[in-house]
């Protein structure tokens, strides 16, 4: 274990029993904080929970009602603030593009705790103070930029706060400062590689060793594609703004699932329809309870992210349980002519096909009473020059591959490399043009 | 003095003699650091300075050669790095839009020192941990966003990292979280006010009390206009990326010039043509030497910013000398048919005219062999509906006012409110369409 890079060994290798005692103490503390908010005061009182001591064991977390995204929207702007406003030193809001915004407040200690969690994640991948870290995600209310920034600065990396966008400049910065680690969405890294090649450069002109990829669901195939294109290791990052942002769960050097910091969060896995707990290994919705955040405690928050808990132990020896990669969101399931499918299934199948390029788009249309699924995909640079028969064969082959993955045969459109729209933040992969009734 | 808000009384009220001793010790330390960089090692050796002890008194700073923006460009990316790369935790680069970029590195202590300087500035305006601070400047490589962010978090304000742009959302955030202090460019605040009014809102729906304005030169009239429109106090901020960014000099509650933190910087004022020192009160180019920055020490950096040192003492009692507001840059002087003038003179004259709105543009054209100066200005909302004669009279009156201010009579174009282009960062006020030879 001596060689495993680790930020806080005492807590990362803590015995399960000690961890659970810590969780129980912190859960009670969190309930005490939550009772100070108008929202939870009412919600917990209705559930018969009026004192921290009403939580006798960790299992009692199940007596607490769920909190949903809609609850957060209704509590906006101050219904979930558990401290005096002058004790808060930061707030982050969601963009509010899909409804009322939500807000999370932080005290100075909350920020310190968040920063420590991100530092643990960074060090778990083997990155050190000797690395040059280029942070390609947006800084500001979006939590990805400032979250990783604080953690990386804590570790002592040389941080380049590049923020998002301006791909040519990103590449120049990577070259000039010999960037060894980047943080970006997987789709943006694929885009950046295309720009690099189009500019006549090769990966050998960079010093890149690692990428932290997160903020949008992606397949194992996409990760491997990034690793192969750049000749690096790409580590999966999981976070969501309601749980601070990045720093919730991260892969270690072994890349065998994402260690979730259980001293900071209680993790439950439920069936999103029945709301019943699921056994280890079964895929369901992640439910999380904060254990350290004083300014905005959240109890049993339904993340809508789908994953499963992994069994066994990671070779790194950390005692915190591991999540499998996120396979989708309980609310981004698509229903096409009655068949349930997730965009992640389409991506996984596409990325196994060598001729397929780095960008794709899923489009849903209505034809009469029937749904029509169109998958638009870019091809690798060389292949687009093929003759018509080759392209027709490829189109047929992609269609069949997808049919076996999702039980629906989509119409396939092949596009020139670089011709589909690119987003600099989270990729927009689904365009649903069906009338909403 | 008990009621003056102050972050670090020991250093802000330090006796001049003790301050100068501190400066001398830190200057020697800085020369020692600088000698570790390839750039200064050569430059200082040529000047006969090879040891810190070669600086016998503060006056000896004049034996050090000047450093220019071009020097920084030539030293890019690592010629001015004075520590081992793993000791640096941050770098900021200029955009490089007007040539090669420049870079400033920071150690962890450098960031702490910068943060302390910004905290002093914030507290000097009377802002406290009870304030809600909305930071409307860009986060990332631009130093304005992260610089104020760190200082405000240090003070313990509730920081909303809004970043730049999206004015409707800025206003919503201001309303929802009862923002009391904002940081923005003066031109953006004037734009925000117009959007507020166009949205049918009034300033009474906001809780705003103070604005920190900087990052672009502006006139006293513009400051007063912001104060009157919002019913707030606006404090002038001076900083430049080569000297960290914000936190170099700031107005205190008395708004009588900007206190420059002389424990962190040695300030000299020179004639930009002769390079000779200027006496107090005379306008010249600001030259600055860092005293605390280990990773990128800069000696006698020619800022190209024009100002003058103010005489006398500020009622606040701080011993650090005061700069007058920046009136322009030595390299943004315009020569129009042989007459020297600064954009700031035009702005100052325009903002004294009540009918003039919040946005304007200075355009230079060539007509045959003659320069033509066009000043495009927006009018206040109500006035644009006036009859032709009224507008003609106004145009004539504005032209005459400008002639008396700048000795050149420009062509005046009157524009509808909101019709001239708005920049979300530093305002682009001058459009020089003359051929460059």
CSV table of C-alpha atoms in Angstrom, one decimal, chain A residues 8 11-12 14 18-20 22-23 26-27 113 116-117 120 260-266 289-292 320:
chain,number,residue,atom,x,y,z
A,8,UNK,CA,-5.6,11.7,3.5
A,11,UNK,CA,-9.8,8.7,6.3
A,12,UNK,CA,-9.3,7.0,2.9
A,14,UNK,CA,-10.6,4.0,7.5
A,18,UNK,CA,-15.1,3.4,12.2
A,19,UNK,CA,-16.5,4.9,9.0
A,20,UNK,CA,-20.0,4.0,9.9
A,22,UNK,CA,-18.4,8.6,11.8
A,23,UNK,CA,-21.3,8.6,9.4
A,26,UNK,CA,-22.3,13.3,11.1
A,27,UNK,CA,-25.8,12.3,10.1
A,113,UNK,CA,-14.3,20.3,3.1
A,116,UNK,CA,-10.3,18.4,0.6
A,117,UNK,CA,-12.6,16.0,-1.3
A,120,UNK,CA,-8.3,13.4,-2.5
A,260,UNK,CA,-17.3,7.7,-3.3
A,261,UNK,CA,-16.2,9.6,-0.2
A,262,UNK,CA,-18.5,8.1,2.4
A,263,UNK,CA,-17.3,10.2,5.3
A,264,UNK,CA,-18.9,13.1,3.4
A,265,UNK,CA,-21.9,11.4,1.8
A,266,UNK,CA,-24.3,8.6,2.6
A,289,UNK,CA,-27.2,12.6,2.0
A,290,UNK,CA,-24.6,15.3,2.8
A,291,UNK,CA,-22.7,14.7,6.0
A,292,UNK,CA,-20.5,17.8,6.3
A,320,UNK,CA,-14.9,3.7,0.6
